[in-house]
Coordinates of C-alpha atoms and ligand atoms in Angstrom, one line a residue:
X1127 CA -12.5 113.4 44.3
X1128 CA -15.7 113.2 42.3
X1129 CA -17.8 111.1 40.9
X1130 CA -17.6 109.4 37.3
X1131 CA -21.0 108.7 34.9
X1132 CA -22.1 105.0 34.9
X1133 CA -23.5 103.7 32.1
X1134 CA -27.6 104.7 33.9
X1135 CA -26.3 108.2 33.7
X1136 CA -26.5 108.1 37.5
X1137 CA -22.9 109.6 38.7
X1138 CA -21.0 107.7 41.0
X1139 CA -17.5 107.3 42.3
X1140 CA -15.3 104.0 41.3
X1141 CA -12.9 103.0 43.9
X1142 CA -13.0 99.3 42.7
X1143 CA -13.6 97.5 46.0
X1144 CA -11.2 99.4 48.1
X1145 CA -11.9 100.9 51.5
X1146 CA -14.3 98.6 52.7
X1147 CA -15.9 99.1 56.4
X1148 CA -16.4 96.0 57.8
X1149 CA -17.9 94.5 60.8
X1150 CA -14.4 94.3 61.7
X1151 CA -12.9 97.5 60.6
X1152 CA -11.3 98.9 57.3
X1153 CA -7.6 97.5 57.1
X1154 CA -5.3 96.7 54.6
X1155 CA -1.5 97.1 53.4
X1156 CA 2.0 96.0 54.5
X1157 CA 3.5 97.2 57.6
X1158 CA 5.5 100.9 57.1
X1159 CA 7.2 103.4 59.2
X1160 CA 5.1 106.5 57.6
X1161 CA 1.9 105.8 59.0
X1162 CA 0.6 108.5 56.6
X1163 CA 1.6 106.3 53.3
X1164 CA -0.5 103.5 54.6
X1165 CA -3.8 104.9 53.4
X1166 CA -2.5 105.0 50.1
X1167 CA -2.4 101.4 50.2
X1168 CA -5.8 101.0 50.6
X1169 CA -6.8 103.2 47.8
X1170 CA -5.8 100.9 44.3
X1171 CA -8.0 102.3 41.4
X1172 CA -9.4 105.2 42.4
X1173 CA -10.7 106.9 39.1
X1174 CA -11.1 110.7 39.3
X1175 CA -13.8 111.8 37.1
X1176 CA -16.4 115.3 36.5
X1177 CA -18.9 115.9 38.8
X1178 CA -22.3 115.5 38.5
X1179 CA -23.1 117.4 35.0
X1180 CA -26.5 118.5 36.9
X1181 CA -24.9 120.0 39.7
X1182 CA -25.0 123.1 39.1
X1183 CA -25.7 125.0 42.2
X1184 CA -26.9 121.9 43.6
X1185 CA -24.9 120.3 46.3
X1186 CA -23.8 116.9 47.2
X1187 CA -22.7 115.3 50.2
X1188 CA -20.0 112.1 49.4
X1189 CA -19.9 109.1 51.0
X1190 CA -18.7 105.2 51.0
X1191 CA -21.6 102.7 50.9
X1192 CA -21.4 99.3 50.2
X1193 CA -18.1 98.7 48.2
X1194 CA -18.2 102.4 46.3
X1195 CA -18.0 105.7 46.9
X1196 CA -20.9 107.5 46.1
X1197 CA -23.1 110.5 47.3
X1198 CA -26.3 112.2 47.7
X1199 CA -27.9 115.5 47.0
X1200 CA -28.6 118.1 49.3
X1201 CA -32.4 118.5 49.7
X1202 CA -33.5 122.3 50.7
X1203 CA -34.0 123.0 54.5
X1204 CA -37.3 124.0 53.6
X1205 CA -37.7 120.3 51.2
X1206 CA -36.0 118.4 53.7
X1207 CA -38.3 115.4 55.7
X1208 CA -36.0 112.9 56.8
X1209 CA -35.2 112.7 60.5
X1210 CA -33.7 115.5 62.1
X1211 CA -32.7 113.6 65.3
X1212 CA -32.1 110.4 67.1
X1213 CA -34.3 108.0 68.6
X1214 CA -34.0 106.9 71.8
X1215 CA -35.8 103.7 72.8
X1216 CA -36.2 102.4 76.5
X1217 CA -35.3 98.6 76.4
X1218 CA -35.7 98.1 80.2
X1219 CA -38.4 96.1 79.6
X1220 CA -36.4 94.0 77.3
X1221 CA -37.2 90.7 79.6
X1222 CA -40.7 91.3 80.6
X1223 CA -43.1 88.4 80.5
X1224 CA -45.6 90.5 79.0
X1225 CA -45.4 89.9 75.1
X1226 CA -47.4 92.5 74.5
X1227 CA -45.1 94.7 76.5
X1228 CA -42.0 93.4 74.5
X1229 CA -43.6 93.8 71.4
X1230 CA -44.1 97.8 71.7
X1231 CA -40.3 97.7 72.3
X1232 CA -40.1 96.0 68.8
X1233 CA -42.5 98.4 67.2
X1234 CA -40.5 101.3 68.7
X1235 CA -37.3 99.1 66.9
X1236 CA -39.0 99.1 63.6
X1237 CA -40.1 102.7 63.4
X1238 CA -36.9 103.7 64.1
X1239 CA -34.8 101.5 61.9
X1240 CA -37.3 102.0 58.7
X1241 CA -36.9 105.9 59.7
X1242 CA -33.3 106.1 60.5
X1243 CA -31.2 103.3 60.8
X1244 CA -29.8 104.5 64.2
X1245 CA -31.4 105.0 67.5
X1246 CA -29.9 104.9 71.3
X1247 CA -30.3 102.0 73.4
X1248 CA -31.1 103.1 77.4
X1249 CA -31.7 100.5 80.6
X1250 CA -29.3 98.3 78.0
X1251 CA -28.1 96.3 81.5
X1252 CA -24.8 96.6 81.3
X1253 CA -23.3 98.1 84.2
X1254 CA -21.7 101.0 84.2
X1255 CA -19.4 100.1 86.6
X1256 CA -18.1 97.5 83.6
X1257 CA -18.3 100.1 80.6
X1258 CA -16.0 102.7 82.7
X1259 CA -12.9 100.2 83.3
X1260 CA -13.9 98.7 79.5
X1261 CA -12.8 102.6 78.7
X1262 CA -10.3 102.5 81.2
X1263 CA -8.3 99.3 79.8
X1264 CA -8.7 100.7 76.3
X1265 CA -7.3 104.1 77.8
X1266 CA -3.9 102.1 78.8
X1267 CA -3.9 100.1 75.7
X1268 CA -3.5 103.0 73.5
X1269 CA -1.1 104.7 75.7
X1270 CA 1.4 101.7 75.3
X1271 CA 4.7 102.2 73.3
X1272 CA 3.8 101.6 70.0
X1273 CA 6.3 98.6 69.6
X1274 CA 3.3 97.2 72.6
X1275 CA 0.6 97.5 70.4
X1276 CA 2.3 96.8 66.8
X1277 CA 3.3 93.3 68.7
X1278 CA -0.5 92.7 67.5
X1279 CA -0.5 94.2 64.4
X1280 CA -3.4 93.0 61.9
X1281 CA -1.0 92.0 59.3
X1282 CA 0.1 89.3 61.4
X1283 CA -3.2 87.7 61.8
X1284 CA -4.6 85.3 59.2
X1285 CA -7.9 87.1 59.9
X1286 CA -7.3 90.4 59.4
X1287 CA -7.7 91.1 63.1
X1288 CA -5.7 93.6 66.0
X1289 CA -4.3 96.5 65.7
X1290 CA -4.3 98.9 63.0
X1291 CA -2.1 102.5 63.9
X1292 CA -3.4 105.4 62.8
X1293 CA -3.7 106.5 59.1
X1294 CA -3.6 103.0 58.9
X1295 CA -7.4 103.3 56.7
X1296 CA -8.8 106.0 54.6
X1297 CA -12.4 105.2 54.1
X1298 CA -13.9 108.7 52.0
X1299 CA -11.2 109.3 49.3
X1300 CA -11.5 112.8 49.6
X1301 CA -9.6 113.4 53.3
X1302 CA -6.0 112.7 54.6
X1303 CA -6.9 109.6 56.1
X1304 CA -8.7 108.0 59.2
X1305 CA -7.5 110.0 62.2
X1306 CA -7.5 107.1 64.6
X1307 CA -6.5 103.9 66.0
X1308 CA -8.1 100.8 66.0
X1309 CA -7.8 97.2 67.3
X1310 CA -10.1 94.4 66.2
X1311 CA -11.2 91.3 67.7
X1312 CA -14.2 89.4 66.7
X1313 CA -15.2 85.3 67.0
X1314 CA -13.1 82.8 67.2
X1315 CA -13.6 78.8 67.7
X1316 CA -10.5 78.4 69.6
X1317 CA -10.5 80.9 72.0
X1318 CA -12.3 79.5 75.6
X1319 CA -13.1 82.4 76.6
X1320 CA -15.8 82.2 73.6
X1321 CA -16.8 78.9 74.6
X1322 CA -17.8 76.9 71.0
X1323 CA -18.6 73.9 72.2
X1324 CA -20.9 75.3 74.6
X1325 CA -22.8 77.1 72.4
X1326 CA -22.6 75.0 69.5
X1327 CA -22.6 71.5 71.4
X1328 CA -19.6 70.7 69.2
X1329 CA -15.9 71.1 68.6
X1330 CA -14.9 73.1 65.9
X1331 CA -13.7 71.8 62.7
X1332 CA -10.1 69.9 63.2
X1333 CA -8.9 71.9 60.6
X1334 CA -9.0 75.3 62.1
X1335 CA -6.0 75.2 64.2
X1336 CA -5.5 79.0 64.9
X1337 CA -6.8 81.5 66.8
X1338 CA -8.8 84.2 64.9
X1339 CA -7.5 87.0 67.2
X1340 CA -4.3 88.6 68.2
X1341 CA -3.3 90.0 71.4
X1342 CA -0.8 92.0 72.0
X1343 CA 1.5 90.0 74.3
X1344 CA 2.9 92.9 76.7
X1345 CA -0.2 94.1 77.7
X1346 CA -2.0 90.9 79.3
X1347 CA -4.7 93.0 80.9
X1348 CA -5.9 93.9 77.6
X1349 CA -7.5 90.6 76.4
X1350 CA -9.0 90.3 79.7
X1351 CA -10.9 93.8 79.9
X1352 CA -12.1 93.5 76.0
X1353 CA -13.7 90.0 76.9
X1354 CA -15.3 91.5 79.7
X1355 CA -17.3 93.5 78.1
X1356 CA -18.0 91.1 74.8
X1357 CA -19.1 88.7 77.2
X1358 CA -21.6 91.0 78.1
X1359 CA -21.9 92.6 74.6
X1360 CA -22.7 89.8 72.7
X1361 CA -26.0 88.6 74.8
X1362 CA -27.5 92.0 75.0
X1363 CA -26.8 92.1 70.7
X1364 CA -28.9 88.6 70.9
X1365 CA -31.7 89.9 72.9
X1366 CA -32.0 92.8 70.3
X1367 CA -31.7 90.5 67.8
X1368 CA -35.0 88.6 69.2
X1369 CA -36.5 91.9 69.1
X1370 CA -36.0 92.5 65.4
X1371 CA -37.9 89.0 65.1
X1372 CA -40.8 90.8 66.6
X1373 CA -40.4 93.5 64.9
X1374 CA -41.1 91.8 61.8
X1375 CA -43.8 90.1 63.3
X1376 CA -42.0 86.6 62.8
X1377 CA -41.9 84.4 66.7
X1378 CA -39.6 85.8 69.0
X1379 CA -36.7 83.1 68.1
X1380 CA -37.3 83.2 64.3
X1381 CA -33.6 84.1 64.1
X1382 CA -32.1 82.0 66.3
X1383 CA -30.5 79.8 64.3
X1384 CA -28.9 82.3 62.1
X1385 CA -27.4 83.0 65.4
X1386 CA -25.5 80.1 66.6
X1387 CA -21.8 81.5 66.6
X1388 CA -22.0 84.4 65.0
X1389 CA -19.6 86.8 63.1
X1390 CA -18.9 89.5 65.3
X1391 CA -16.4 92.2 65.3
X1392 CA -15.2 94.4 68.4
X1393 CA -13.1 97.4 67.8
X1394 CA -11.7 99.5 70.3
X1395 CA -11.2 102.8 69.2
X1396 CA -8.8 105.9 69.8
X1397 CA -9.7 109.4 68.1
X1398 CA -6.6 111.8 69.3
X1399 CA -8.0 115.4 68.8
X1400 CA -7.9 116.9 65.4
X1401 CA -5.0 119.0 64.6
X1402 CA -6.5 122.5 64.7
X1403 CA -5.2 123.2 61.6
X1404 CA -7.4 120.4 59.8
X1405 CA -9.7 121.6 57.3
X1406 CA -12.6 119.6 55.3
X1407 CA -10.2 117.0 54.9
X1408 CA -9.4 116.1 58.2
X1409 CA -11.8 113.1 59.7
X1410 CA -11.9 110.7 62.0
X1411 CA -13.6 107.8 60.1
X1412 CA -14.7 108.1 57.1
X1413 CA -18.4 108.2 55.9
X1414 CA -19.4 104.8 55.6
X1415 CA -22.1 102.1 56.4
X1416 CA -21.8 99.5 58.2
X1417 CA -20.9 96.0 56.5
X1418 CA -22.7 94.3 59.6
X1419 CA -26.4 93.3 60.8
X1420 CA -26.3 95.1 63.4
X1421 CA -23.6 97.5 65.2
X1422 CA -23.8 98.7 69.1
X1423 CA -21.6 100.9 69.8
X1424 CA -20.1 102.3 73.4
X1425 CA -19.2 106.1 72.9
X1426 CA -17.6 107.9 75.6
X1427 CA -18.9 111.8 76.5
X1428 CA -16.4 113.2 73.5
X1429 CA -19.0 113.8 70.9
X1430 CA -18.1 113.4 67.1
X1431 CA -20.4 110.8 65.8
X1432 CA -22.7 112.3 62.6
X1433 CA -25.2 110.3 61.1
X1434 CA -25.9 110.8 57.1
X1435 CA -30.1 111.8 57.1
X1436 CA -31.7 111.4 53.6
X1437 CA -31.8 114.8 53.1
X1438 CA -28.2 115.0 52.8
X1439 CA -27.7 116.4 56.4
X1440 CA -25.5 115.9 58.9
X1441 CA -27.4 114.3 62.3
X1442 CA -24.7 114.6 65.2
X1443 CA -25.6 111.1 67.5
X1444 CA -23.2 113.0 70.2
X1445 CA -23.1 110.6 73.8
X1446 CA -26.1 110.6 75.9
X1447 CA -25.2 109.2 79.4
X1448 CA -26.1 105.6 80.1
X1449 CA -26.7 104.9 76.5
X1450 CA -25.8 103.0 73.8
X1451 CA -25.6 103.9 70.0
X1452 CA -27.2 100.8 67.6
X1453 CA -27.7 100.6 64.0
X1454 CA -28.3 99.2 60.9
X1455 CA -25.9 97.4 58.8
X1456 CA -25.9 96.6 55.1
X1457 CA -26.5 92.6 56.1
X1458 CA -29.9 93.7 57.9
X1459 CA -31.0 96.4 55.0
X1460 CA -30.7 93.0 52.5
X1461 CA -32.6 90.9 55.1
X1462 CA -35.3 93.5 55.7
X1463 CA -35.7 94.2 51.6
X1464 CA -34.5 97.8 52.8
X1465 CA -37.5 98.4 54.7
X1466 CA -34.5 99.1 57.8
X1467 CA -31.7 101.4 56.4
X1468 CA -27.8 101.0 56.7
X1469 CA -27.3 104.4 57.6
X1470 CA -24.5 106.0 56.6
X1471 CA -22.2 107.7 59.3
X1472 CA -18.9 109.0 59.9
X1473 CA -16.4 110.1 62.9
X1474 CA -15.1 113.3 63.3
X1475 CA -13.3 114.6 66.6
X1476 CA -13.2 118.3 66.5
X1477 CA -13.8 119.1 70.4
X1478 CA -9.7 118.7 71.2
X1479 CA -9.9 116.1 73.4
X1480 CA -9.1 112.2 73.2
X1481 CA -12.2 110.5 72.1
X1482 CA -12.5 106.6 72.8
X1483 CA -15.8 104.3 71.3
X1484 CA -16.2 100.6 71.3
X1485 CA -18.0 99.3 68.2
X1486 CA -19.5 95.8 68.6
X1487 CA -20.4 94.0 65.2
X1488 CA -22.6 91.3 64.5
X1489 CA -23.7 89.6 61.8
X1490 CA -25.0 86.2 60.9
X1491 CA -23.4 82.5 61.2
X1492 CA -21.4 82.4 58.2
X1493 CA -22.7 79.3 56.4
X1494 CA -26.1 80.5 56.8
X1495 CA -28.0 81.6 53.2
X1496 CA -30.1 84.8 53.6
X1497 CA -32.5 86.3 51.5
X1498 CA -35.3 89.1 51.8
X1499 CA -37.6 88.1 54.6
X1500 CA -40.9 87.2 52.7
X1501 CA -42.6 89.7 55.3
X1502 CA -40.6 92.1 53.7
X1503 CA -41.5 91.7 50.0
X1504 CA -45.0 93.1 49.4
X1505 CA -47.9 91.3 47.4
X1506 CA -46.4 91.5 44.0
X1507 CA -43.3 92.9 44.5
X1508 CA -39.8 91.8 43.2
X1509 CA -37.0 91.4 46.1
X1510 CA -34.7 94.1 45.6
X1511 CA -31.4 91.4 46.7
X1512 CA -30.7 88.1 46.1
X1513 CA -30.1 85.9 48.3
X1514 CA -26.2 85.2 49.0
X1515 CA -24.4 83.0 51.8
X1516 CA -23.3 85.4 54.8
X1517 CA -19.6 83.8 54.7
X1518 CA -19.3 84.3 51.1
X1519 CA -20.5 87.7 50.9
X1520 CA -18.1 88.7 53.7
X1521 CA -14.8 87.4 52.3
X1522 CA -15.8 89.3 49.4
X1523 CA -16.1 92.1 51.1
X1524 CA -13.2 91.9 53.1
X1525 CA -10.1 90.4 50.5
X1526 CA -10.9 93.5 47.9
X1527 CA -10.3 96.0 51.1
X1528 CA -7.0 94.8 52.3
X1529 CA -5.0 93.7 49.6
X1530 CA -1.7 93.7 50.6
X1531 CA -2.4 91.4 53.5
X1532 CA -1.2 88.3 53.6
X1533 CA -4.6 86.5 53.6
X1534 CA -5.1 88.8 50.4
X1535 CA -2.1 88.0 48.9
X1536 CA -2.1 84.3 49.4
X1537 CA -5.3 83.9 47.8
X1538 CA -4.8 86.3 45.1
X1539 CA -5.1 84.0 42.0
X1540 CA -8.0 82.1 43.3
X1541 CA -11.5 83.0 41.3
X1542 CA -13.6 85.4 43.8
X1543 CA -16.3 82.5 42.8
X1544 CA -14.3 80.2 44.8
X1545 CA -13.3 82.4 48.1
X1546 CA -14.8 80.7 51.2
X1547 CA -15.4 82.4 54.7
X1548 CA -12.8 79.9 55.9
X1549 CA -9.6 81.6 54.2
X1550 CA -9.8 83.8 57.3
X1551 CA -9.7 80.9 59.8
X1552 CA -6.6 78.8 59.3
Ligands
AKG2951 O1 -16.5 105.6 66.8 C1 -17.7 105.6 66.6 O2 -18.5 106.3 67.3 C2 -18.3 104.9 65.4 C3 -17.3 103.9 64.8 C4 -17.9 103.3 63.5 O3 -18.7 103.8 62.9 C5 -17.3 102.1 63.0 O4 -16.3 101.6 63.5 O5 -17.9 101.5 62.1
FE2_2952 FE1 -19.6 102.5 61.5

């Protein structure tokens, strides 16, 4: 796959709006027995088109960003200055009364989201006691029968949530097709174990009858162990979230209210080992960023997590005991001005051994309307987004990438000027 010439001259790929990454997980097409013909179905309109006429012997490293393919050069090791390595930032502090003390965790926050887009989270406070037998109930879920974990497949759910089997998403064009297996869960209104009307101090709207997540119905323990750990999840994701307020030098609880009941996204994940006979075109997720504001995720000790530097080079963010991966997603790069990059990043398991992650996705309330944070504009400058409603922007996001769902399907002849957040709650 290369890239075509847009009308600037710059070269890009065109994939239409296919393969999306979402906070909740690339998914798309109709239920199959060849697991390997089900990334086809997420690929409508790829065009295949010369490479960059300057390449030369330049080289180029291809990626999915936003809702296109698209790539970047290779600088020169001896050009290169973008980050060579991974940040790790202390957060035990996280609660001190000290403001000044919680403020040089924010300033370690910015530097390393305006730097790199990823850094490691350590004294995080959640057990570890909880995070092994999280890995241990995701361990047993993907060791059911299939016909177990297909009970909850994602094209039963109205919102594009459960499980996805593996091929099931091809993210970069270029390879075979996502070597992995997913399950997605993510907010829901109905569900007590989320607790709306205590966090919102009112019942959802009558109209929102089902639940917004699947579960797969043999394996009760399942829903229990993955709300364990959101439970826990989702406050720490808050607290950072406070952080990032300081960051900017805004109060503490300047987001708050964007932060009411959130869209999140929670996607257990199962890498088997490569095939050894896998060449270039043989990944574990494809290079993407994150269509989130901001992503924690749980690795376990199987390294194969690469982060996309600048320069073109590949950063590996391999496990680091008692830690926990965070980054940058495109919702926080358009909020920021893209002073804080949505890095790009991308999965590959190559060590021969099962790997197992746990992404955690949030992004804002959907009705809320988010522009560039005025601290992030300088003196004179333009924004570089406009603003756009968080609901709006994700349903766009999300249809395009899954078109042969039913959600997709049912709202096919609709204008995209009239899709609403809430075609993926009833
Ligand atoms: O498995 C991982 O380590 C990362 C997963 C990821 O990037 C994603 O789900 O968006
Ligand atoms: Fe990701």
């Amino acid at each position: 796959m290369s890239p075509t010439l847009s009308t600037n001259g710059m070269p890009i790929f065109v994939i239409g709006k296919a393969a999306e990454v979402a906070g909740c997980a690339a998914s798309s097409g109709a239920i199959h027995d060849n697991d390997a013909e089900m990334a086809d179905v997420l690929q409508p309109a790829v065009a295949h088109e010369a490479k960059p006429q300057e390449s030369g012997k330049d080289e180029y490293v291809y990626f999915h960003s936003g809702s296109e393919a698209t790539y970047r050069k290779v600088v020169p090791k001896d050009q290169a200055t973008s980050f060579t390595s991974i940040p790790v930032i202390d957060i035990g502090e996280i609660d001190n009364p000290s403001l000044a003390i919680r403020k040089g965790i924010a300033k370690e926050i910015y530097d390393a989201c305006s730097n790199c887009g990823f850094f490691y989270i350590k004294n995080h406070g959640i057990p570890e006691e909880l995070i092994k037998d999280t890995f241990e109930v995701i361990k047993r879920f993907f060791n059911e029968d299939l016909d177990v974990k297909m009970d909850a497949h994602s094209q039963k759910n109205p919102a594009i949530r459960g499980y996805e089997p593996m091929f099931y998403t091809k993210l970069d064009p270029t390879t075979t097709g996502d070597f992995k297996e997913a399950f997605t869960m993510g907010d829901c209104v109905i569900e007590p174990e989320q607790d709306y009307i205590g966090k919102v101090g009112s019942k959802p709207k009558a109209s929102i009858t089902k639940p917004q997540n699947i579960w797969p119905t043999k394996a009760p323990y399942f829903r229990v162990g993955v709300y364990r750990y959101y439970k826990s999840v989702l406050p720490l994701a808050m607290k950072l979230v406070r952080m990032f307020a300081l960051a900017f030098d805004l109060e503490e609880s300047a987001f708050d209210e964007y932060f009411r009941f959130p869209i999140t996204g929670m996607r257990p994940l199962h890498y088997p080992p490569m095939p050894p006979d896998t060449g270039a075109s043989g990944i574990g997720l494809g290079a993407h960023a994150d269509f989130s504001w901001l992503t924690l995720v749980l690795q376990d000790s199987v390294p194969a997590l690469e982060v996309l530097n600048q320069d073109g080079m590949w950063v590996d963010a391999n496990p680091q005991p008692g830690t926990i991966v965070c980054n940058v997603g495109q919702y926080l790069e358009r909020h920021s001005n893209g002073k804080f990059i949505a890095t790009v990043h991308r999965v590959r398991n190559k060590t021969g051994e099962r790997r197992y992650s746990l992404p955690f996705f949030l992004t804002l309330d959907p009705d809320v309307n988010m522009g560039p944070l005025k601290c992030c504009v300088e003196d004179g400058e333009k924004p570089k987004y406009d603003p756009i409603n968080v609901g709006e922007l994700y349903i766009r996001r999300v249809l395009p990438a899954r078109l042969k769902h039913p959600t997709s399907i049912k709202y096919r002849d609709v204008p995209e000027e009239q899709w609403k957040y809430e075609f993926l709650l009833s």
